[in-house]
Amino acid sequence: MANYILADNQELTRFAVESLLCRDERSVVYHAFDKAGLIQLLKEHESATVVLDYTLFDFVDVEQLVIVSERFALSQWLLLSDTLSPDFLRKVVYATHQFSIVYKDCRLGELREALQALARHGRYISQRALEVLVSRQQEAEEPSLLTATERAIVVGIAQGKTTREIAAERYSSVHTVITHRKNIFRKLGVNTAHEVVKYALRAGLINPSEFYI
């Protein structure tokens, strides 16, 4: 019997992945909707395969994700996301062999191949992820590339303000601020707001007193 934990807060993805897994009558699928629930399920099923969209889950940063995976050394992880930064990919791929990676826009056959590899206790890194890892033509990620507007939004994020609050302060639309946030994430090579703040603190973009605790 194979145990799977679907840790994805996107209903359509859960339905699609579960449909693939349930074709094997020996598969049992559990659902986790936050980090605490995921850890509880892993305590009960230590050798389970976790299918996770990191970008939609409540992990603080990649280091916390790696710590949880190492805590449950018998588990396997398939990271299934729309986008993952080059820095994130390098960290998870080189941290442990527990992680496999596939993007949500992949062919159905590729997702099936990944799940089959995991069923054999193998590892699967999609071609797209491999290209990101080996590419020497990544965009520069220096904080100096942030515009004045982007730096101001980073400060707002550090102060714990919501996107709507930042937009109101800047007399901008929520859509505009969301676009700026995406550009900040891309330039800094991160996936979460917490990582943006950590990066900005290290780079001196913001004063530690402005950091929201």
GROMACS .gro file of C-alpha atoms in nm:
model
  213
    1MET     CA    1   0.000   0.000   0.000
    2ALA     CA    2   0.128   0.347  -0.091
    3ASN     CA    3   0.036   0.651   0.116
    4TYR     CA    4   0.018   0.995  -0.043
    5ILE     CA    5  -0.037   1.334   0.118
    6LEU     CA    6  -0.175   1.605  -0.110
    7ALA     CA    7  -0.061   1.940   0.028
    8ASP     CA    8  -0.204   2.179  -0.228
    9ASN     CA    9  -0.466   2.444  -0.161
   10GLN     CA   10  -0.569   2.458  -0.527
   11GLU     CA   11  -0.879   2.245  -0.561
   12LEU     CA   12  -0.837   2.169  -0.932
   13THR     CA   13  -0.483   2.042  -0.880
   14ARG     CA   14  -0.591   1.822  -0.589
   15PHE     CA   15  -0.865   1.669  -0.803
   16ALA     CA   16  -0.629   1.601  -1.096
   17VAL     CA   17  -0.349   1.450  -0.889
   18GLU     CA   18  -0.585   1.241  -0.679
   19SER     CA   19  -0.747   1.108  -0.996
   20LEU     CA   20  -0.408   0.983  -1.114
   21LEU     CA   21  -0.317   0.831  -0.779
   22CYS     CA   22  -0.649   0.657  -0.726
   23ARG     CA   23  -0.607   0.455  -1.044
   24ASP     CA   24  -0.394   0.229  -0.827
   25GLU     CA   25  -0.626   0.061  -0.577
   26ARG     CA   26  -0.333   0.021  -0.338
   27SER     CA   27  -0.295   0.398  -0.303
   28VAL     CA   28  -0.437   0.586  -0.006
   29VAL     CA   29  -0.459   0.965  -0.040
   30TYR     CA   30  -0.472   1.207   0.254
   31HIS     CA   31  -0.516   1.584   0.239
   32ALA     CA   32  -0.324   1.853   0.427
   33PHE     CA   33  -0.422   2.219   0.412
   34ASP     CA   34  -0.148   2.374   0.626
   35LYS     CA   35   0.196   2.292   0.764
   36ALA     CA   36   0.063   2.173   1.100
   37GLY     CA   37  -0.178   1.931   0.934
   38LEU     CA   38   0.096   1.805   0.703
   39ILE     CA   39   0.331   1.735   0.993
   40GLN     CA   40   0.056   1.551   1.181
   41LEU     CA   41  -0.008   1.327   0.879
   42LEU     CA   42   0.364   1.261   0.839
   43LYS     CA   43   0.380   1.152   1.203
   44GLU     CA   44   0.115   0.893   1.121
   45HIS     CA   45   0.260   0.795   0.781
   46GLU     CA   46   0.635   0.857   0.795
   47SER     CA   47   0.710   0.697   0.458
   48ALA     CA   48   0.436   0.881   0.269
   49THR     CA   49   0.489   1.067  -0.057
   50VAL     CA   50   0.402   1.436  -0.022
   51VAL     CA   51   0.273   1.624  -0.327
   52LEU     CA   52   0.321   1.989  -0.231
   53ASP     CA   53   0.269   2.330  -0.387
   54TYR     CA   54   0.517   2.525  -0.175
   55THR     CA   55   0.403   2.862  -0.308
   56LEU     CA   56   0.046   2.806  -0.180
   57PHE     CA   57   0.143   2.661   0.159
   58ASP     CA   58   0.238   2.825   0.488
   59PHE     CA   59   0.605   2.734   0.510
   60VAL     CA   60   0.804   3.037   0.627
   61ASP     CA   61   1.093   2.970   0.388
   62VAL     CA   62   1.282   2.697   0.209
   63GLU     CA   63   1.496   2.623   0.515
   64GLN     CA   64   1.185   2.533   0.715
   65LEU     CA   65   1.069   2.304   0.434
   66VAL     CA   66   1.403   2.124   0.429
   67ILE     CA   67   1.397   2.084   0.808
   68VAL     CA   68   1.055   1.921   0.795
   69SER     CA   69   1.163   1.686   0.516
   70GLU     CA   70   1.475   1.584   0.711
   71ARG     CA   71   1.266   1.525   1.022
   72PHE     CA   72   1.071   1.264   0.825
   73ALA     CA   73   1.364   1.103   0.647
   74LEU     CA   74   1.156   0.818   0.501
   75SER     CA   75   0.919   1.055   0.320
   76GLN     CA   76   0.941   1.156  -0.045
   77TRP     CA   77   0.836   1.495  -0.180
   78LEU     CA   78   0.704   1.598  -0.521
   79LEU     CA   79   0.711   1.976  -0.550
   80LEU     CA   80   0.435   2.071  -0.793
   81SER     CA   81   0.410   2.448  -0.850
   82ASP     CA   82   0.348   2.709  -1.117
   83THR     CA   83   0.687   2.870  -1.060
   84LEU     CA   84   0.986   2.822  -0.832
   85SER     CA   85   1.281   3.058  -0.812
   86PRO     CA   86   1.630   2.944  -0.919
   87ASP     CA   87   1.757   2.999  -0.565
   88PHE     CA   88   1.478   2.784  -0.421
   89LEU     CA   89   1.546   2.506  -0.672
   90ARG     CA   90   1.916   2.499  -0.592
   91LYS     CA   91   1.850   2.479  -0.221
   92VAL     CA   92   1.601   2.192  -0.231
   93VAL     CA   93   1.775   1.991  -0.502
   94TYR     CA   94   2.114   1.999  -0.332
   95ALA     CA   95   1.985   1.978   0.027
   96THR     CA   96   1.844   1.626   0.006
   97HIS     CA   97   1.748   1.360  -0.248
   98GLN     CA   98   1.395   1.351  -0.107
   99PHE     CA   99   1.270   1.622  -0.344
  100SER     CA  100   1.141   1.575  -0.697
  101ILE     CA  101   1.019   1.870  -0.904
  102VAL     CA  102   0.749   1.915  -1.170
  103TYR     CA  103   0.572   2.232  -1.285
  104LYS     CA  104   0.193   2.256  -1.301
  105ASP     CA  105   0.197   2.342  -1.670
  106CYS     CA  106   0.371   2.014  -1.754
  107ARG     CA  107   0.228   1.746  -1.977
  108LEU     CA  108   0.007   1.493  -1.801
  109GLY     CA  109   0.254   1.226  -1.909
  110GLU     CA  110   0.536   1.405  -1.730
  111LEU     CA  111   0.341   1.417  -1.405
  112ARG     CA  112   0.262   1.049  -1.445
  113GLU     CA  113   0.631   0.973  -1.500
  114ALA     CA  114   0.721   1.165  -1.184
  115LEU     CA  115   0.469   0.973  -0.975
  116GLN     CA  116   0.591   0.643  -1.120
  117ALA     CA  117   0.951   0.734  -1.033
  118LEU     CA  118   0.849   0.813  -0.676
  119ALA     CA  119   0.658   0.484  -0.652
  120ARG     CA  120   0.992   0.314  -0.728
  121HIS     CA  121   1.159   0.533  -0.462
  122GLY     CA  122   1.340   0.718  -0.736
  123ARG     CA  123   1.379   1.089  -0.801
  124TYR     CA  124   1.235   1.299  -1.084
  125ILE     CA  125   1.354   1.645  -1.184
  126SER     CA  126   1.164   1.789  -1.479
  127GLN     CA  127   1.350   1.913  -1.785
  128ARG     CA  128   1.237   2.267  -1.716
  129ALA     CA  129   1.376   2.256  -1.361
  130LEU     CA  130   1.704   2.112  -1.489
  131GLU     CA  131   1.735   2.395  -1.740
  132VAL     CA  132   1.686   2.651  -1.464
  133LEU     CA  133   1.950   2.482  -1.250
  134VAL     CA  134   2.217   2.469  -1.520
  135SER     CA  135   2.142   2.800  -1.688
  136ARG     CA  136   2.417   3.060  -1.673
  137GLN     CA  137   2.197   3.330  -1.821
  138GLN     CA  138   1.973   3.402  -1.525
  139GLU     CA  139   1.870   3.759  -1.467
  140ALA     CA  140   2.074   3.948  -1.210
  141GLU     CA  141   1.922   3.938  -0.864
  142GLU     CA  142   2.108   4.226  -0.697
  143PRO     CA  143   1.888   4.443  -0.472
  144SER     CA  144   2.019   4.754  -0.649
  145LEU     CA  145   1.799   4.657  -0.943
  146LEU     CA  146   1.489   4.730  -0.737
  147THR     CA  147   1.322   5.055  -0.834
  148ALA     CA  148   1.233   5.320  -0.577
  149THR     CA  149   0.872   5.204  -0.591
  150GLU     CA  150   0.972   4.841  -0.538
  151ARG     CA  151   1.193   4.935  -0.241
  152ALA     CA  152   0.900   5.125  -0.087
  153ILE     CA  153   0.677   4.819  -0.131
  154VAL     CA  154   0.942   4.598   0.032
  155VAL     CA  155   0.933   4.830   0.334
  156GLY     CA  156   0.555   4.800   0.344
  157ILE     CA  157   0.579   4.420   0.332
  158ALA     CA  158   0.835   4.427   0.615
  159GLN     CA  159   0.598   4.636   0.824
  160GLY     CA  160   0.330   4.369   0.787
  161LYS     CA  161   0.100   4.573   0.564
  162THR     CA  162  -0.142   4.403   0.330
  163THR     CA  163  -0.138   4.456  -0.045
  164ARG     CA  164  -0.457   4.663  -0.012
  165GLU     CA  165  -0.301   4.883   0.257
  166ILE     CA  166   0.013   4.941   0.051
  167ALA     CA  167  -0.198   5.028  -0.252
  168ALA     CA  168  -0.406   5.278  -0.051
  169GLU     CA  169  -0.094   5.449   0.087
  170ARG     CA  170   0.053   5.483  -0.260
  171TYR     CA  171  -0.276   5.582  -0.426
  172SER     CA  172  -0.230   5.284  -0.656
  173SER     CA  173  -0.456   4.998  -0.752
  174VAL     CA  174  -0.424   4.660  -0.583
  175HIS     CA  175  -0.345   4.513  -0.925
  176THR     CA  176  -0.049   4.752  -0.965
  177VAL     CA  177   0.095   4.657  -0.626
  178ILE     CA  178   0.050   4.286  -0.703
  179THR     CA  179   0.246   4.338  -1.026
  180HIS     CA  180   0.524   4.514  -0.834
  181ARG     CA  181   0.532   4.228  -0.579
  182LYS     CA  182   0.573   3.973  -0.858
  183ASN     CA  183   0.861   4.176  -1.005
  184ILE     CA  184   1.026   4.199  -0.661
  185PHE     CA  185   0.998   3.824  -0.610
  186ARG     CA  186   1.145   3.761  -0.956
  187LYS     CA  187   1.436   4.002  -0.912
  188LEU     CA  188   1.528   3.873  -0.567
  189GLY     CA  189   1.478   3.510  -0.666
  190VAL     CA  190   1.240   3.428  -0.379
  191ASN     CA  191   0.896   3.274  -0.338
  192THR     CA  192   0.748   3.422  -0.018
  193ALA     CA  193   0.711   3.762   0.146
  194HIS     CA  194   0.913   3.641   0.442
  195GLU     CA  195   1.205   3.565   0.211
  196VAL     CA  196   1.173   3.911   0.055
  197VAL     CA  197   1.212   4.069   0.398
  198LYS     CA  198   1.507   3.847   0.494
  199TYR     CA  199   1.682   3.929   0.167
  200ALA     CA  200   1.612   4.300   0.203
  201LEU     CA  201   1.744   4.301   0.561
  202ARG     CA  202   2.068   4.129   0.460
  203ALA     CA  203   2.111   4.369   0.169
  204GLY     CA  204   2.044   4.678   0.381
  205LEU     CA  205   1.737   4.776   0.183
  206ILE     CA  206   1.540   4.825   0.504
  207ASN     CA  207   1.622   4.910   0.863
  208PRO     CA  208   1.573   4.622   1.112
  209SER     CA  209   1.343   4.848   1.316
  210GLU     CA  210   1.100   4.846   1.023
  211PHE     CA  211   1.073   4.470   1.022
  212TYR     CA  212   0.735   4.338   1.130
  213ILE     CA  213   0.766   4.068   1.400
   0.00000   0.00000   0.00000
